[in-house]
Short mmCIF file of C-alpha atoms in Angstrom, two decimals:
data_model
loop_
_atom_site.label_atom_id
_atom_site.label_comp_id
_atom_site.label_asym_id
_atom_site.label_seq_id
_atom_site.Cartn_x
_atom_site.Cartn_y
_atom_site.Cartn_z
CA MET A 1079 0.00 0.00 0.00
CA HIS A 1080 1.32 3.44 -0.94
CA THR A 1081 1.47 5.90 1.94
CA THR A 1082 1.32 9.60 1.15
CA VAL A 1083 4.07 11.53 2.87
CA ASN A 1084 3.13 14.92 4.26
CA ALA A 1085 5.40 17.41 2.51
CA MET A 1086 4.99 19.81 5.43
CA ARG A 1087 5.31 17.40 8.30
CA HIS A 1088 7.76 19.60 10.22
CA LEU A 1089 5.69 22.76 9.98
CA ASP A 1090 2.54 20.84 10.84
CA SER A 1091 4.26 19.24 13.83
CA LEU A 1092 5.45 22.62 15.03
CA ARG A 1093 1.96 24.10 14.65
CA ILE A 1094 0.45 21.65 17.11
CA ILE A 1095 3.39 22.11 19.51
CA ALA A 1096 2.85 25.87 19.33
CA ALA A 1097 -0.87 25.52 19.98
CA CYS A 1098 -0.20 23.35 23.03
CA ALA A 1099 2.35 25.87 24.29
CA VAL A 1100 -0.22 28.67 24.07
CA VAL A 1101 -2.68 26.50 26.00
CA VAL A 1102 -0.07 25.93 28.74
CA LEU A 1103 0.56 29.69 28.94
CA HIS A 1104 -3.08 30.67 29.24
CA TYR A 1105 -4.13 27.82 31.52
CA SER A 1106 -1.29 28.65 33.89
CA ASP A 1107 -2.81 32.09 34.34
CA TYR A 1108 -6.00 30.53 35.71
CA PHE A 1109 -3.99 29.19 38.67
CA LYS A 1110 -1.82 32.21 39.41
CA ASP A 1111 -3.30 32.38 42.90
CA LEU A 1112 -1.32 29.19 43.60
CA ALA A 1113 2.46 28.90 43.83
CA VAL A 1114 2.66 26.46 40.94
CA GLY A 1115 0.58 28.77 38.78
CA ARG A 1116 2.76 31.78 39.55
CA PHE A 1117 5.86 29.72 38.79
CA MET A 1118 4.45 28.64 35.42
CA VAL A 1119 3.34 32.14 34.47
CA GLY A 1120 6.80 33.47 35.27
CA HIS A 1121 8.57 30.81 33.23
CA VAL A 1122 6.34 30.40 30.17
CA TRP A 1123 5.44 34.01 29.32
CA HIS A 1124 7.51 33.65 26.13
CA PHE A 1125 5.10 31.00 24.84
CA ASN A 1126 2.98 33.91 23.60
CA LEU A 1127 5.58 34.31 20.83
CA PHE A 1128 4.41 31.02 19.34
CA VAL A 1129 1.59 33.05 17.83
CA ASP A 1130 4.23 34.69 15.64
CA LEU A 1131 5.26 31.23 14.53
CA PHE A 1132 1.67 30.74 13.35
CA PHE A 1133 2.03 33.89 11.27
CA VAL A 1134 5.23 32.61 9.63
CA VAL A 1135 3.67 29.23 8.89
CA SER A 1136 0.58 30.95 7.51
CA GLY A 1137 2.68 33.05 5.14
CA PHE A 1138 4.52 29.98 3.87
CA VAL A 1139 1.37 27.86 3.44
CA ILE A 1140 -0.68 30.63 1.83
CA ALA A 1141 2.15 31.39 -0.62
CA ARG A 1142 2.50 27.69 -1.40
CA GLN A 1143 -1.21 27.40 -2.12
CA TYR A 1144 -2.03 30.74 -3.72
CA HIS A 1145 1.08 32.59 -4.92
CA GLY A 1146 0.25 31.83 -8.54
CA ASP A 1147 -3.51 32.08 -8.13
CA VAL A 1148 -4.38 35.67 -7.15
CA GLY A 1149 -3.71 37.35 -10.46
CA ASP A 1150 -7.12 38.94 -11.05
CA GLY A 1151 -10.11 40.25 -9.18
CA THR A 1152 -12.05 36.99 -9.40
CA ALA A 1153 -9.14 34.95 -8.03
CA ILE A 1154 -8.50 37.47 -5.26
CA GLY A 1155 -12.15 37.44 -4.25
CA ARG A 1156 -12.20 33.65 -4.13
CA PHE A 1157 -8.98 33.58 -2.10
CA LEU A 1158 -10.26 36.05 0.49
CA TRP A 1159 -13.62 34.32 0.76
CA ARG A 1160 -11.96 30.97 1.33
CA ARG A 1161 -9.88 32.43 4.12
CA VAL A 1162 -12.97 33.97 5.71
CA ALA A 1163 -14.79 30.64 5.33
CA ARG A 1164 -11.95 28.98 7.23
CA ILE A 1165 -11.54 31.32 10.18
CA TYR A 1166 -14.87 33.10 10.59
CA PRO A 1167 -17.39 30.39 11.58
CA LEU A 1168 -15.51 29.29 14.70
CA HIS A 1169 -14.66 32.89 15.56
CA LEU A 1170 -18.35 33.79 15.38
CA ALA A 1171 -19.33 30.74 17.44
CA THR A 1172 -16.88 31.49 20.25
CA LEU A 1173 -17.82 35.17 20.16
CA ALA A 1174 -21.49 34.21 20.53
CA PHE A 1175 -20.58 32.12 23.58
CA TYR A 1176 -19.05 35.16 25.30
CA VAL A 1177 -21.83 37.48 24.17
CA ALA A 1178 -24.23 35.10 25.95
CA ILE A 1179 -22.12 35.50 29.10
CA ALA A 1180 -22.15 39.28 28.65
CA LEU A 1181 -25.95 39.25 28.43
CA ALA A 1182 -26.16 37.05 31.52
CA LEU A 1183 -24.00 39.56 33.38
CA SER A 1184 -26.06 42.52 32.22
CA PHE A 1185 -29.27 40.87 33.45
CA GLY A 1186 -27.72 39.91 36.76
CA ILE A 1187 -27.93 36.19 36.05
CA SER A 1188 -24.20 35.76 36.58
CA GLN A 1189 -21.28 37.63 38.13
CA THR A 1190 -17.64 38.14 37.20
CA GLY A 1191 -14.58 39.75 38.67
CA ASN A 1192 -13.60 41.06 35.24
CA PRO A 1193 -16.61 42.83 33.68
CA ALA A 1194 -14.33 44.84 31.36
CA ARG A 1195 -13.80 41.67 29.35
CA TYR A 1196 -17.38 41.69 28.04
CA PRO A 1197 -18.10 45.18 26.64
CA ILE A 1198 -20.90 45.15 24.08
CA SER A 1199 -19.30 48.26 22.57
CA ASP A 1200 -16.43 46.08 21.30
CA LEU A 1201 -18.72 43.85 19.25
CA PRO A 1202 -18.46 45.78 15.94
CA ALA A 1203 -14.66 45.48 15.97
CA GLN A 1204 -14.91 41.80 16.92
CA ILE A 1205 -17.42 41.00 14.20
CA LEU A 1206 -15.45 42.91 11.54
CA LEU A 1207 -12.13 41.42 12.72
CA LEU A 1208 -10.67 44.84 13.47
CA HIS A 1209 -9.71 44.22 17.09
CA ALA A 1210 -5.96 43.82 16.44
CA PHE A 1211 -5.57 47.46 15.40
CA ALA A 1212 -6.47 49.82 18.21
CA GLY A 1213 -8.41 47.97 20.88
CA GLU A 1214 -8.12 49.25 24.42
CA ARG A 1215 -8.13 45.81 26.01
CA LEU A 1216 -8.45 42.09 25.34
CA THR A 1217 -12.11 41.15 25.30
CA PHE A 1218 -14.41 38.18 24.74
CA ASN A 1219 -12.43 35.22 23.29
CA PHE A 1220 -9.20 37.20 23.45
CA PRO A 1221 -6.90 34.87 21.38
CA SER A 1222 -9.02 35.88 18.38
CA TRP A 1223 -6.92 39.05 18.09
CA SER A 1224 -4.59 36.95 15.94
CA LEU A 1225 -7.44 36.28 13.49
CA SER A 1226 -7.77 40.01 12.99
CA ALA A 1227 -4.03 40.18 12.37
CA GLU A 1228 -4.21 37.20 9.99
CA MET A 1229 -7.03 38.80 8.02
CA PHE A 1230 -4.96 41.96 7.62
CA CYS A 1231 -2.16 39.84 6.16
CA TYR A 1232 -4.60 38.08 3.82
CA LEU A 1233 -5.75 41.45 2.52
CA LEU A 1234 -2.13 42.43 1.88
CA PHE A 1235 -1.26 39.09 0.26
CA PRO A 1236 -2.34 39.89 -3.34
CA LEU A 1237 -0.24 43.07 -3.20
CA MET A 1238 2.70 41.09 -1.84
CA VAL A 1239 2.36 38.63 -4.72
CA ALA A 1240 2.29 41.47 -7.24
CA ILE A 1241 5.44 42.98 -5.71
CA THR A 1242 7.38 39.70 -5.64
CA ALA A 1243 6.09 38.16 -8.89
CA ARG A 1244 9.02 39.35 -11.00
CA ARG A 1245 11.67 40.07 -8.37
CA LYS A 1246 11.45 37.69 -5.49
CA VAL A 1247 14.27 39.51 -3.70
CA LEU A 1248 11.63 42.09 -2.79
CA ALA A 1249 10.15 39.48 -0.45
CA ILE A 1250 13.09 40.18 1.85
CA ALA A 1251 12.20 43.87 1.80
CA LEU A 1252 8.60 42.99 2.64
CA PHE A 1253 9.94 41.38 5.79
CA ALA A 1254 12.59 43.95 6.68
CA LEU A 1255 10.67 47.17 6.06
CA PRO A 1256 7.63 46.40 8.26
CA ALA A 1257 9.98 45.18 10.99
CA LEU A 1258 11.93 48.43 10.73
CA ALA A 1259 8.72 50.49 10.72
CA ASN A 1260 7.49 48.71 13.84
CA THR A 1261 10.80 49.33 15.55
CA LEU A 1262 10.80 53.02 14.67
CA TRP A 1263 7.23 53.39 15.92
CA ASN A 1264 8.21 51.65 19.14
CA VAL A 1265 11.18 53.99 19.66
CA LEU A 1266 9.52 57.24 18.61
CA MET A 1267 6.18 56.65 20.34
CA GLY A 1268 7.57 54.94 23.42
CA THR A 1269 5.34 51.88 23.11
CA GLU A 1270 6.05 48.43 24.47
CA PRO A 1271 8.26 46.26 22.22
CA TRP A 1272 6.32 45.36 19.09
CA ALA A 1273 6.78 41.67 19.89
CA GLU A 1274 4.19 42.35 22.62
CA TRP A 1275 1.64 44.22 20.50
CA ILE A 1276 -1.69 42.38 20.68
CA ASN A 1277 -4.98 44.26 20.62
CA TYR A 1278 -3.17 47.53 19.99
CA GLY A 1279 -1.06 47.07 16.87
CA GLY A 1280 -1.14 43.28 16.71
CA ALA A 1281 -1.98 43.43 13.01
CA PHE A 1282 1.30 45.21 12.31
CA ARG A 1283 3.22 42.75 14.49
CA ALA A 1284 1.99 39.95 12.21
CA VAL A 1285 3.15 41.43 8.90
CA PRO A 1286 6.92 40.76 9.22
CA ALA A 1287 6.27 37.15 10.27
CA PHE A 1288 3.78 36.57 7.46
CA SER A 1289 6.21 38.13 4.97
CA LEU A 1290 9.02 35.94 6.28
CA GLY A 1291 6.91 32.89 5.51
CA ILE A 1292 6.33 34.13 1.95
CA ALA A 1293 10.06 34.81 1.51
CA CYS A 1294 10.90 31.29 2.70
CA TYR A 1295 8.50 29.87 0.15
CA LEU A 1296 9.99 31.89 -2.69
CA TYR A 1297 13.51 30.89 -1.67
CA ARG A 1298 12.57 27.30 -0.84
CA GLU A 1299 14.97 25.79 -3.37
CA ARG A 1300 17.92 27.69 -1.93
CA ILE A 1301 16.83 26.88 1.62
CA ALA A 1302 16.65 23.19 0.66
CA ARG A 1303 20.38 23.27 -0.17
CA TRP A 1304 21.43 24.49 3.25
CA PRO A 1305 23.65 22.00 5.06
CA ALA A 1306 21.79 19.85 7.54
CA VAL A 1307 22.89 20.02 11.18
CA PRO A 1308 21.53 16.94 12.99
CA GLY A 1309 19.56 17.82 16.11
CA LEU A 1310 19.73 21.58 15.58
CA LEU A 1311 15.97 22.05 15.15
CA MET A 1312 14.93 20.04 18.19
CA SER A 1313 17.66 21.45 20.40
CA SER A 1314 16.77 25.00 19.39
CA LEU A 1315 13.09 24.39 20.06
CA ALA A 1316 13.79 22.74 23.43
CA ALA A 1317 16.19 25.51 24.43
CA PHE A 1318 13.61 28.17 23.59
CA MET A 1319 10.85 26.47 25.52
CA LEU A 1320 13.00 25.86 28.60
CA LEU A 1321 15.13 29.02 28.65
CA GLY A 1322 13.23 31.54 26.55
CA SER A 1323 11.80 33.32 29.59
CA TRP A 1324 15.27 34.74 30.20
CA LEU A 1325 15.21 36.54 26.85
CA THR A 1326 13.88 39.99 26.13
CA PRO A 1327 10.66 40.03 24.06
CA MET A 1328 12.47 41.07 20.88
CA ALA A 1329 15.20 38.46 21.36
CA ALA A 1330 12.51 35.84 21.92
CA LEU A 1331 10.79 36.95 18.72
CA ALA A 1332 14.07 36.62 16.79
CA ALA A 1333 14.46 33.12 18.24
CA ILE A 1334 10.96 32.19 17.06
CA TYR A 1335 11.74 33.44 13.56
CA ALA A 1336 14.92 31.35 13.55
CA ILE A 1337 13.05 28.25 14.73
CA ALA A 1338 10.44 28.77 12.01
CA VAL A 1339 13.10 28.91 9.31
CA LEU A 1340 14.89 25.88 10.77
CA THR A 1341 11.57 24.03 10.60
CA ILE A 1342 10.91 25.06 7.01
CA GLN A 1343 14.33 23.83 5.86
CA PRO A 1344 13.79 20.05 6.23
CA ASP A 1345 10.35 20.36 4.63
CA CYS A 1346 11.98 22.07 1.66
CA SER A 1347 14.71 19.44 1.40
CA GLY A 1348 12.40 16.50 2.06
CA ARG A 1349 14.49 15.03 4.83
CA ASP A 1350 13.37 13.66 8.17
CA THR A 1351 14.44 14.91 11.58
CA TRP A 1352 13.69 13.93 15.16
CA LEU A 1353 10.68 16.26 15.01
CA SER A 1354 9.09 14.53 12.02
CA MET A 1355 9.75 11.13 13.55
CA LEU A 1356 7.38 12.04 16.39
CA LYS A 1357 4.58 12.13 13.79
CA LEU A 1358 2.83 14.98 15.54
CA ASP A 1359 1.68 16.29 12.16
CA ARG A 1360 -1.28 13.90 12.36
CA PHE A 1361 -2.78 16.28 14.93
CA ALA A 1362 -2.15 19.46 12.91
CA PRO A 1363 -5.70 19.72 11.47
CA PHE A 1364 -6.96 20.43 14.99
CA THR A 1365 -4.54 23.30 15.66
CA TYR A 1366 -6.98 26.10 14.88
CA SER A 1367 -9.79 24.44 16.81
CA CYS A 1368 -7.52 23.98 19.83
CA TYR A 1369 -6.34 27.58 19.66
CA MET A 1370 -9.82 29.07 19.39
CA LEU A 1371 -11.56 26.78 21.87
CA HIS A 1372 -9.04 26.62 24.71
CA ILE A 1373 -10.28 29.78 26.45
CA PRO A 1374 -14.01 28.93 26.18
CA VAL A 1375 -13.20 25.46 27.54
CA ALA A 1376 -11.23 27.05 30.40
CA THR A 1377 -14.15 29.34 31.13
CA VAL A 1378 -16.51 26.38 31.47
CA VAL A 1379 -14.22 23.82 33.11
CA ILE A 1380 -11.85 25.93 35.22
CA THR A 1381 -13.74 29.14 35.99
CA PHE A 1382 -17.25 27.72 36.34
CA GLY A 1383 -15.89 24.48 37.77
CA SER A 1384 -14.03 26.35 40.51
CA ARG A 1385 -17.24 28.12 41.50
CA LEU A 1386 -19.47 25.07 41.45
CA LEU A 1387 -17.21 22.52 43.13
CA SER A 1388 -15.93 22.45 46.67
CA PHE A 1389 -12.27 21.54 47.05
CA ALA A 1390 -10.53 20.24 50.16
CA SER A 1391 -7.68 22.69 49.57
CA PRO A 1392 -6.89 25.47 47.08
CA GLU A 1393 -4.34 23.22 45.39
CA ALA A 1394 -6.99 20.56 44.79
CA LYS A 1395 -8.55 22.63 42.03
CA LEU A 1396 -5.47 21.87 39.92
CA VAL A 1397 -7.33 18.72 38.90
CA LEU A 1398 -9.38 21.00 36.65
CA ALA A 1399 -6.33 21.67 34.44
CA PRO A 1400 -5.95 18.13 33.02
CA LEU A 1401 -9.74 17.88 32.83
CA ALA A 1402 -9.81 21.04 30.72
CA VAL A 1403 -7.11 19.62 28.43
CA ILE A 1404 -9.13 16.43 27.89
CA VAL A 1405 -12.30 18.38 27.17
CA LEU A 1406 -10.36 20.64 24.82
CA GLY A 1407 -9.04 17.67 22.86
CA VAL A 1408 -12.51 16.20 22.39
CA ALA A 1409 -14.04 19.59 21.56
CA SER A 1410 -11.32 20.35 19.00
CA VAL A 1411 -11.83 17.11 17.10
CA PHE A 1412 -15.61 17.54 17.15
CA SER A 1413 -15.43 21.18 16.08
CA PHE A 1414 -13.09 20.50 13.17
CA ARG A 1415 -14.99 17.52 11.83
CA LYS A 1416 -18.60 18.42 12.56
CA PHE A 1417 -18.65 22.22 12.46
CA GLU A 1418 -15.68 23.95 10.82
CA THR A 1419 -15.19 21.66 7.83
CA PRO A 1420 -18.91 21.45 6.87
CA ALA A 1421 -19.30 25.21 7.34
CA ARG A 1422 -16.26 25.90 5.22
CA ARG A 1423 -17.40 23.64 2.41
CA TYR A 1424 -20.88 25.16 2.47
CA LEU A 1425 -19.62 28.75 2.37
CA THR A 1426 -17.10 27.99 -0.37
CA ALA A 1427 -19.72 26.28 -2.53
CA LEU A 1428 -22.11 29.16 -1.90
CA TYR A 1429 -19.55 31.69 -3.11
CA ASP A 1430 -18.63 29.67 -6.18
CA ARG A 1431 -22.27 29.25 -7.21
CA ARG A 1432 -22.94 32.95 -6.80
CA PHE A 1433 -19.82 34.58 -8.19
CA ALA A 1434 -18.07 32.00 -10.35
CA PRO A 1435 -20.75 29.76 -11.87
CA ALA A 1436 -19.04 29.57 -15.23
CA VAL A 1437 -15.56 28.92 -13.84
CA ALA A 1438 -14.46 25.58 -12.48
CA ALA A 1439 -13.23 26.72 -9.09
CA ALA A 1440 -10.32 24.82 -7.60
CA PRO A 1441 -11.50 22.24 -5.08
CA ILE A 1442 -10.65 22.68 -1.44
CA SER A 1443 -7.51 20.71 -0.75
CA GLN A 1444 -6.82 18.86 2.47
CA ARG A 1445 -4.02 21.36 3.07
CA GLU A 1446 -6.50 24.25 2.89
CA ILE A 1447 -8.92 22.46 5.21
CA ALA A 1448 -6.22 21.94 7.82
CA GLN A 1449 -4.71 25.41 7.58
#
């Protein structure tokens, strides 16, 4: 029997590792009233930079799938709709979950120690995916700020393709110039390092990473010829995860960029490494589901669970952490298979029937479904 080899098994493996790291970061914060929680928060803060790894991977995958297929208005419209069809249904579902909580709070049905997280006034920005530009705070399902940043990159993608179509060296400028602009803004305006921009400026934080992914795709043949250093990828990843909290935010961001490129290299050359041998790429389709659902699951299992259950000691509530992880795993598989994929196929077919009835639209690939 012929077995199809995943040509992006390293990037897919790293995606699921990154998603799990973000879960560890955010779930640790739910237990910061305990010593173990405070220890974790202090030593895994740099896991937030794994979101930038998602941006790099997204740039590479989107370029691989669409770089030669956004040459006219029809193709651009189909590309943007397909991206919306991928990210929007689950975003809207998780947003509706928190809007329900906001309504319960407003009617006095429930209480919270953080009412600023549920402002109805933020709904327009949330619905329009504008909350990674100039939001005052993280609200509702707060990891969704990265979707707003992703959508900004998708809107820029056709322009990036036009710029790099004839001179791919300009892809390097598309990475360097936004990074330089972010740095200058940081220095002149006295903001926090742009590696920490989230709701305020997170969209601009994403552009260099997304552009780096595109550049790696365009230079994939040259990257494939780089000499292989056995163990370098895994050792770099392990060192970052264990020691990255000692780095400054910008140094940690540079490390993430380096790890992303090191991960792309074996996929370009087609060789195996210790990372690919773990076969974690089989879980990659559930990355987005895991990322978007981990906070709603924590709200139900950890927050509500802590209120409803009586524990013999404060430390006893730590049992809710592994329970939340189990629930998250089940919810992610269910969401991907029973909600996200059917919704995406329906929306894509709807668009093609309405706007491209006479054109045989490209079918949705498994790579698109998983990304």
